[in-house]
PDB file of C-alpha atoms in Angstrom:
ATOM      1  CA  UNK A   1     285.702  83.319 184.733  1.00 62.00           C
ATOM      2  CA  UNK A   2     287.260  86.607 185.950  1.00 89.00           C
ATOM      3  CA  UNK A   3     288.500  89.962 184.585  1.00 92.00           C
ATOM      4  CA  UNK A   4     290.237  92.855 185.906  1.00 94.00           C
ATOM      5  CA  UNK A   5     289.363  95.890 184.459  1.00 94.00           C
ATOM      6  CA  UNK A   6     291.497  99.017 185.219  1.00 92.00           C
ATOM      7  CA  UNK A   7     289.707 101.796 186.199  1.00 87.00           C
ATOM      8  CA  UNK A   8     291.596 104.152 187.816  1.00 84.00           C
ATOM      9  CA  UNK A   9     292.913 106.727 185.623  1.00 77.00           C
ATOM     10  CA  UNK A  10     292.849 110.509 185.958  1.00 73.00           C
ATOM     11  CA  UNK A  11     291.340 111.028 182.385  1.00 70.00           C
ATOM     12  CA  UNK A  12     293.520 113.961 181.982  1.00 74.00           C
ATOM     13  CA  UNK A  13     293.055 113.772 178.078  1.00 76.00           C
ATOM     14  CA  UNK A  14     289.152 114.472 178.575  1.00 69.00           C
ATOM     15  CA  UNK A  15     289.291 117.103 180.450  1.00 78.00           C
ATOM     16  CA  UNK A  16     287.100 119.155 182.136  1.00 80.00           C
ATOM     17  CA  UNK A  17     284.869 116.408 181.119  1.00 72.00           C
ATOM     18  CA  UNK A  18     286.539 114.415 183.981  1.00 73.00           C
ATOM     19  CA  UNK A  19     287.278 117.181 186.590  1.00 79.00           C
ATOM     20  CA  UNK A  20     284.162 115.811 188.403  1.00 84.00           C
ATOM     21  CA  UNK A  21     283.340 112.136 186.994  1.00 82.00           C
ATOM     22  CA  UNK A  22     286.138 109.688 186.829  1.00 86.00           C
ATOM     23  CA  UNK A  23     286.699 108.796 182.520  1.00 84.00           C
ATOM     24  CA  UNK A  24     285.052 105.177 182.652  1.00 86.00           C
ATOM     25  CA  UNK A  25     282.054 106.350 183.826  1.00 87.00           C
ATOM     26  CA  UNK A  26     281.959 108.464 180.970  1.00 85.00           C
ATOM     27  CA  UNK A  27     278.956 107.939 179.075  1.00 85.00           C
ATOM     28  CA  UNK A  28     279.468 105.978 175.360  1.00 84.00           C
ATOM     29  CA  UNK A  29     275.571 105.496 173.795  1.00 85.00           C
ATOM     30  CA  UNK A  30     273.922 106.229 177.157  1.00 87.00           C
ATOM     31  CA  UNK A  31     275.859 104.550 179.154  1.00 90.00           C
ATOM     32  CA  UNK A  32     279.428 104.766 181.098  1.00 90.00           C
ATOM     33  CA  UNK A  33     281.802 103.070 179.156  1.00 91.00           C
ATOM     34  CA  UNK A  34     282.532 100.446 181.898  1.00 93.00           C
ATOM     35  CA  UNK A  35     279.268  99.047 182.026  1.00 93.00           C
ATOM     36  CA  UNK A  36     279.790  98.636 178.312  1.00 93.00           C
ATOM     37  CA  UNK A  37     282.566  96.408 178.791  1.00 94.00           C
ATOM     38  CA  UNK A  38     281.225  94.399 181.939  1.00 95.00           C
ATOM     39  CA  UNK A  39     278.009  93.859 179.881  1.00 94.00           C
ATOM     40  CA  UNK A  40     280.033  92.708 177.254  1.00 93.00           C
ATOM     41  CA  UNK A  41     281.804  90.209 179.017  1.00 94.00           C
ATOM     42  CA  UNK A  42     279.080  89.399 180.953  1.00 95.00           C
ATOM     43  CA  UNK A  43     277.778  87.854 178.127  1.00 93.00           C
ATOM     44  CA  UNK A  44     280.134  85.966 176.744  1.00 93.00           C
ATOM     45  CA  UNK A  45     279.765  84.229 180.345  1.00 91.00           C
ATOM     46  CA  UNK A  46     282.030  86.006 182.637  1.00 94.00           C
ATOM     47  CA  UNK A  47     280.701  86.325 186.055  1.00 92.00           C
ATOM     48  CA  UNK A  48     283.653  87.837 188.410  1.00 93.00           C
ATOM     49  CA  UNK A  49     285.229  90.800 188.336  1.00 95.00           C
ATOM     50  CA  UNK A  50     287.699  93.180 189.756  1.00 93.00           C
ATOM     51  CA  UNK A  51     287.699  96.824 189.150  1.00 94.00           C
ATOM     52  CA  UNK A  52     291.242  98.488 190.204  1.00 92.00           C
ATOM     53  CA  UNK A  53     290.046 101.946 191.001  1.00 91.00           C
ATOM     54  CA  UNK A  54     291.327 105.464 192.831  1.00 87.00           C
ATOM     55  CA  UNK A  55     290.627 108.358 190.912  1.00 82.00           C
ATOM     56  CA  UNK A  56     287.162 109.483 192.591  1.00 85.00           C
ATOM     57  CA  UNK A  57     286.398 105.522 193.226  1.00 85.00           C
ATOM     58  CA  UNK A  58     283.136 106.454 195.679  1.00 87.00           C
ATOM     59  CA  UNK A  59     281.134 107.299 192.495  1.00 90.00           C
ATOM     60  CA  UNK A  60     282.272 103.627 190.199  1.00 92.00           C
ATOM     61  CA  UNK A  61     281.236 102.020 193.879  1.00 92.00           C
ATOM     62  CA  UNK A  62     278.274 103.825 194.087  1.00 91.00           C
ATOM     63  CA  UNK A  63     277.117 103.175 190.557  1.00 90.00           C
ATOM     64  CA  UNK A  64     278.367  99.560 190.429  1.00 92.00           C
ATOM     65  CA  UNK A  65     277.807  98.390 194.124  1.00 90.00           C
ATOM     66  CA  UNK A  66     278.699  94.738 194.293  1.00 92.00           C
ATOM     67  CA  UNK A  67     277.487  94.224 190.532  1.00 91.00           C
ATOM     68  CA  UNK A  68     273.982  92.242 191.143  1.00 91.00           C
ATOM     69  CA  UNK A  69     272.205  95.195 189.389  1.00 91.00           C
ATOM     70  CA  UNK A  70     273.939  93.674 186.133  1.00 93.00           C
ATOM     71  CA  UNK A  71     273.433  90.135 187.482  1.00 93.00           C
ATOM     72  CA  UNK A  72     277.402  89.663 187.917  1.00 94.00           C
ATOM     73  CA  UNK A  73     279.866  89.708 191.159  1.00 95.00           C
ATOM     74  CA  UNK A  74     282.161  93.119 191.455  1.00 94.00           C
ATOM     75  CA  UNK A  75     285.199  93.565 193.841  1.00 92.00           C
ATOM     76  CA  UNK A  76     287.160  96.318 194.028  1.00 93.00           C
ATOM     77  CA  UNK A  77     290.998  96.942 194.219  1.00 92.00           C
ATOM     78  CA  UNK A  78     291.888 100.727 195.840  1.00 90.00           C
ATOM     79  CA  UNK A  79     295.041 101.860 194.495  1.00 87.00           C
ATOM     80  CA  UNK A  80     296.370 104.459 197.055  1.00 85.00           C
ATOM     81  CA  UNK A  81     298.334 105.924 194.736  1.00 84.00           C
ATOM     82  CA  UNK A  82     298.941 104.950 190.650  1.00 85.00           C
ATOM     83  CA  UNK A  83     300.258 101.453 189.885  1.00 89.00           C
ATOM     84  CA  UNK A  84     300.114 101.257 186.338  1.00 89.00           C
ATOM     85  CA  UNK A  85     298.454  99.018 183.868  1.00 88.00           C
ATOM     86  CA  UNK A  86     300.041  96.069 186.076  1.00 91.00           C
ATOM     87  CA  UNK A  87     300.754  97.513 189.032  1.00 91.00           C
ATOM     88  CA  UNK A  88     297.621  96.940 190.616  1.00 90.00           C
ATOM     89  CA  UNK A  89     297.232  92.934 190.109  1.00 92.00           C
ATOM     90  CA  UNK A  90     300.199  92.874 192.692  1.00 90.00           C
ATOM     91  CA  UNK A  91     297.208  93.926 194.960  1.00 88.00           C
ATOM     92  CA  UNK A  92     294.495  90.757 194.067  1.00 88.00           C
ATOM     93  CA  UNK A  93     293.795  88.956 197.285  1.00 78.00           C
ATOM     94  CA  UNK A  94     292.096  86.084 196.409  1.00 78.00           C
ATOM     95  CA  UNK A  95     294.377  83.281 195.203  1.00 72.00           C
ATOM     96  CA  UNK A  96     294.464  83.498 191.559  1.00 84.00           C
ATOM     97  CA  UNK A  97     294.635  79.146 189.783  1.00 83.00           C
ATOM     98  CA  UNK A  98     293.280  80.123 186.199  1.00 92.00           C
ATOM     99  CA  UNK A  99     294.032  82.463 183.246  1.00 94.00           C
ATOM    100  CA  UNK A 100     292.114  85.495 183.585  1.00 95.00           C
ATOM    101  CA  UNK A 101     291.313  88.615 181.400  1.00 95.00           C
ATOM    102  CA  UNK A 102     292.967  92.054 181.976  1.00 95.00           C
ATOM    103  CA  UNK A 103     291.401  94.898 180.188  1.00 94.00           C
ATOM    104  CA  UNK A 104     291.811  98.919 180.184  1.00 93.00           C
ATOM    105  CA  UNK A 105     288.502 100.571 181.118  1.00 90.00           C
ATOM    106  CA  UNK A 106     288.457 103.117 178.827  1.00 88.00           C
ATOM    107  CA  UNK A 107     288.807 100.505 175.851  1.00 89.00           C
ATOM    108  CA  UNK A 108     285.927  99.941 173.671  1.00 88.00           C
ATOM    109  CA  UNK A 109     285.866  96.733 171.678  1.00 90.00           C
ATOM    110  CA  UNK A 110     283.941  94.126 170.131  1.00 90.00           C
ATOM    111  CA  UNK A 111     286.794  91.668 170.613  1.00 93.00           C
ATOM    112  CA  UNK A 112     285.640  88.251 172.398  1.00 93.00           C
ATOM    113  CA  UNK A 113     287.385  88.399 175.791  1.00 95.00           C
ATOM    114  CA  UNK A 114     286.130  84.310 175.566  1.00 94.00           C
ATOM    115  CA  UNK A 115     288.408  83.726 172.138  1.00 94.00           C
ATOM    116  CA  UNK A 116     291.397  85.208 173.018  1.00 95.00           C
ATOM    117  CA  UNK A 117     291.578  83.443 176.696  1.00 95.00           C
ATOM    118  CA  UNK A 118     291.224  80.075 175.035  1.00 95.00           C
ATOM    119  CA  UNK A 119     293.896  81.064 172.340  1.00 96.00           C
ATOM    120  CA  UNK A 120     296.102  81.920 175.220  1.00 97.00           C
ATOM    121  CA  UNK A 121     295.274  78.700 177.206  1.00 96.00           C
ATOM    122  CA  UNK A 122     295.536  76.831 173.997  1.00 96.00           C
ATOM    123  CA  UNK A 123     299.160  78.485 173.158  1.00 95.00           C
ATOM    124  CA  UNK A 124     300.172  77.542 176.796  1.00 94.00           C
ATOM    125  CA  UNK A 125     301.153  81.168 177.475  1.00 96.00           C
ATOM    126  CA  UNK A 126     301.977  83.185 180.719  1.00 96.00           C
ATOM    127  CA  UNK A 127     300.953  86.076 179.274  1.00 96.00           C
ATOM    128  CA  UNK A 128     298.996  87.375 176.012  1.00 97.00           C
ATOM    129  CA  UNK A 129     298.727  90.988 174.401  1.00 96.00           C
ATOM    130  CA  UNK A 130     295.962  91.494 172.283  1.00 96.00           C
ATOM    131  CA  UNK A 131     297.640  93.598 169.721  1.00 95.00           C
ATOM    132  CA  UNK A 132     295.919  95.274 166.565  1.00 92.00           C
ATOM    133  CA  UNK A 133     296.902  96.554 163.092  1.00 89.00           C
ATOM    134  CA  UNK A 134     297.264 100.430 162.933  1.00 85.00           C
ATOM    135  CA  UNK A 135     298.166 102.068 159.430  1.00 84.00           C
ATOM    136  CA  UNK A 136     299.653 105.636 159.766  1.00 84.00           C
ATOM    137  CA  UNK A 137     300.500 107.337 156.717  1.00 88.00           C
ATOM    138  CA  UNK A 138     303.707 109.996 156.936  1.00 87.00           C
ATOM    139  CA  UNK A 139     302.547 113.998 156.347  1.00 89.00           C
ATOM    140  CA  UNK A 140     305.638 114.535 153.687  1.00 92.00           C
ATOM    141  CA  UNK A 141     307.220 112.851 151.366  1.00 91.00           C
ATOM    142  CA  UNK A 142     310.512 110.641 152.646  1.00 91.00           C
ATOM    143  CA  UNK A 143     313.950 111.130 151.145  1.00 92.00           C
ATOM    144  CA  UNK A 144     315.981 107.704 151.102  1.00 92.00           C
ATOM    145  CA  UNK A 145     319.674 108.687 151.123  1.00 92.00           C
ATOM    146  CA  UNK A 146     323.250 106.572 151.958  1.00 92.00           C
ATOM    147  CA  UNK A 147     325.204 108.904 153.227  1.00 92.00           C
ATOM    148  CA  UNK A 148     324.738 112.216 151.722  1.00 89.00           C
ATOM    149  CA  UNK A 149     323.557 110.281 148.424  1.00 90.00           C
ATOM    150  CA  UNK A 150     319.899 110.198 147.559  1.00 91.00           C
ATOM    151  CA  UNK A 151     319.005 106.584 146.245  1.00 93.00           C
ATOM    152  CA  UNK A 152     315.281 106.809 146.632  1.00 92.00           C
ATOM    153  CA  UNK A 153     311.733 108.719 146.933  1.00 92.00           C
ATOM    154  CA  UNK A 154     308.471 107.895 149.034  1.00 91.00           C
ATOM    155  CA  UNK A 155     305.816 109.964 148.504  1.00 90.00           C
ATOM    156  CA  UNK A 156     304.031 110.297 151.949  1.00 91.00           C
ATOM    157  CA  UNK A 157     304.489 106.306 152.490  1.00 88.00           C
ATOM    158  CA  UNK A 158     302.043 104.292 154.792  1.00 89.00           C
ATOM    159  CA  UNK A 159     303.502 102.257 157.948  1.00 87.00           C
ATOM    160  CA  UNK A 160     301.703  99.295 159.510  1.00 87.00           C
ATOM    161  CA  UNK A 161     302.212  98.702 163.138  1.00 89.00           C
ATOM    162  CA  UNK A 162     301.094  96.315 165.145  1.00 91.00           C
ATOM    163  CA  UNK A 163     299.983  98.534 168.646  1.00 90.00           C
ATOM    164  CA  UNK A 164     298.749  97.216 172.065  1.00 92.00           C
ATOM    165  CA  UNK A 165     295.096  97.262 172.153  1.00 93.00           C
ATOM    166  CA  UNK A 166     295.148  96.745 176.121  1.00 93.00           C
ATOM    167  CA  UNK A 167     293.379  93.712 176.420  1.00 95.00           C
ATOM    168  CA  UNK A 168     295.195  91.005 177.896  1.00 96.00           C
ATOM    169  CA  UNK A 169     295.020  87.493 178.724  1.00 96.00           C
ATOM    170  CA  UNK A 170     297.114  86.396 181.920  1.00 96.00           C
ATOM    171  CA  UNK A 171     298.248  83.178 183.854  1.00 95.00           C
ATOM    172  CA  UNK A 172     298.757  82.818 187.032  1.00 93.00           C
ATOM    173  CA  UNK A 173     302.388  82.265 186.914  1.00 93.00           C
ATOM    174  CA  UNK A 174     302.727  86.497 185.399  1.00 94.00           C
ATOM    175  CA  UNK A 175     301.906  87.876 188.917  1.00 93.00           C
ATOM    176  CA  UNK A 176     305.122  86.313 190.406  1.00 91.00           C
ATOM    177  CA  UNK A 177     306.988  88.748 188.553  1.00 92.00           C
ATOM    178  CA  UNK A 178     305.247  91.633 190.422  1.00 92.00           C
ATOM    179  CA  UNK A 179     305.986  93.181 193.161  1.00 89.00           C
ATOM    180  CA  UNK A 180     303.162  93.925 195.899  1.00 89.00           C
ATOM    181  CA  UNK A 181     302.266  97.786 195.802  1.00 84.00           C
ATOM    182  CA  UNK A 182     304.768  98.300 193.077  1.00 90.00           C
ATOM    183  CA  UNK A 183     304.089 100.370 189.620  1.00 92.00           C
ATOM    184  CA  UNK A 184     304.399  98.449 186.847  1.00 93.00           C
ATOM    185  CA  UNK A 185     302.598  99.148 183.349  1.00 92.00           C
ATOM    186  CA  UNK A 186     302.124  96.061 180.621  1.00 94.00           C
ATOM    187  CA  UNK A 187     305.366  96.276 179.283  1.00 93.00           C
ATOM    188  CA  UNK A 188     307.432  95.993 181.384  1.00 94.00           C
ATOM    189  CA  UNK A 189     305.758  93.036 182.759  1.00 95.00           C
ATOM    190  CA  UNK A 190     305.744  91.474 179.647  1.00 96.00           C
ATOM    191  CA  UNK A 191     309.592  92.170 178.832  1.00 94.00           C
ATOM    192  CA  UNK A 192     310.083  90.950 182.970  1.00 95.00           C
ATOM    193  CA  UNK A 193     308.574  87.501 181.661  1.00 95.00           C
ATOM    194  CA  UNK A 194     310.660  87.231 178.341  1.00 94.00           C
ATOM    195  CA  UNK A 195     313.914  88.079 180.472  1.00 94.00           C
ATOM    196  CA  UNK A 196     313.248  84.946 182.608  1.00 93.00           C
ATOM    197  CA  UNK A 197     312.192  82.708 179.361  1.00 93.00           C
ATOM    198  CA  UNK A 198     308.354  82.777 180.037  1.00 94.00           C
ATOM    199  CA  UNK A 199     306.094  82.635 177.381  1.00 95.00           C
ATOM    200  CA  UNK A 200     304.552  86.342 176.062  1.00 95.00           C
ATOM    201  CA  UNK A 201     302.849  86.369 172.932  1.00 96.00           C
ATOM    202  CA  UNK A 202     300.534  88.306 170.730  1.00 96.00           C
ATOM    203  CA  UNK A 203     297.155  87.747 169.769  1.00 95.00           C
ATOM    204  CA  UNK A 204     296.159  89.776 166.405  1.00 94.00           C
ATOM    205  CA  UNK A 205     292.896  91.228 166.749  1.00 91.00           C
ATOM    206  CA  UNK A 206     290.686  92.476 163.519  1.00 88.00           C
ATOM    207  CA  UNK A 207     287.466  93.271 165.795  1.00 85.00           C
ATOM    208  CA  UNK A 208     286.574  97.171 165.864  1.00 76.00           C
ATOM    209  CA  UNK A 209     288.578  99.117 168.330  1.00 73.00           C
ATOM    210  CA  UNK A 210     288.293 102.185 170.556  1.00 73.00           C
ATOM    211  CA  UNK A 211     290.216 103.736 172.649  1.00 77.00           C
ATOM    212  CA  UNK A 212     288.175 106.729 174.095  1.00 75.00           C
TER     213      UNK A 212
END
């Protein structure tokens, strides 16, 4: 059972922090956030994975090697320059024959990478977007109008939206809509798939959700 995790961000939002560590190794309770996730996975009973890096990717080698510290197998995708959140699965060399788990590296979760692959085997999709309710409540109160008429008040109303908690779950069939070396983030991959009829759905998550 594999995952991609993507790793290779400039972690411009935490700087300095990052100016001389790249953002997953980042420590979250004494230890880089990556690790957090491998472990994670690790023991729901994933063994393989692929870490896209190229923002200072000697130090995530050098602190991850080839994973048997953590008692799993790590390979390593070197982005030359950025490819996106999809980009970079253009660049997997090893044939790819099962559903596999995509997942930001700077996203902290206690989602079950395990439940929401067999959801998206079980729903027969190409491609699956773990997605997760966000409620955002308005600074001022809204002013309904029809026209230049006002027909209606909300005092600072609350809006739920469903956003993309970037955790995916992917088929095979999704990387034949990418181009090798090409950037390409989530979205558009997933509205590439739609436009040709494939099957790109949402999974609602309720698990507690970071993104650092």
């Amino acid at each position: 059972m594999r995952v991609l995790i993507l790793a290779a961000g400039l972690g411009t939002r935490l700087r300095p922090i990052t100016n001389k560590i790249p953002k997953c190794l980042v420590e979250v309770g004494g230890k880089p956030m990556l690790q957090h996730i491998i472990e994670r996975a690790r023991d729901e009973g994933f063994s393989e994975f692929l870490l896209s890096v190229n923002y200072l990717a000697h130090m995530i080698e050098d602190h991850f090697g080839d994973g048997s510290a953590l008692d799993v197998n790590i390979g390593y995708i070197h982005e030359k320059s950025p490819l996106g959140t999809a980009g970079s699965l253009s660049m997997i060399k090893k044939v790819v024959d099962e559903p596999f788990v995509v997942t930001n590296g700077d996203v902290i979760t206690d989602i079950r990478y395990s439940d929401l692959l067999e959801f998206h085997k079980r729903q027969e999709s190409v491609a699956t977007m773990a997605v997760r309710m966000q409620e955002w409540q308005h600074p001022f109160g809204v002013v309904q109008m029809d026209g230049l008429n006002i027909v209606g008040f909300q005092e600072k109303p609350v809006a739920h939206l469903y956003i993309n908690a970037g955790v995916y779950a992917l088929s095979p069939a999704a990387l034949q809509e990418l181009n090798h070396g090409e950037f390409c983030d989530m979205p558009k991959l997933f509205e590439r798939l739609q436009a040709n009829s494939c099957k790109a759905i949402a999974y609602p998550m309720h698990e507690p959700w970071l993104d650092v």
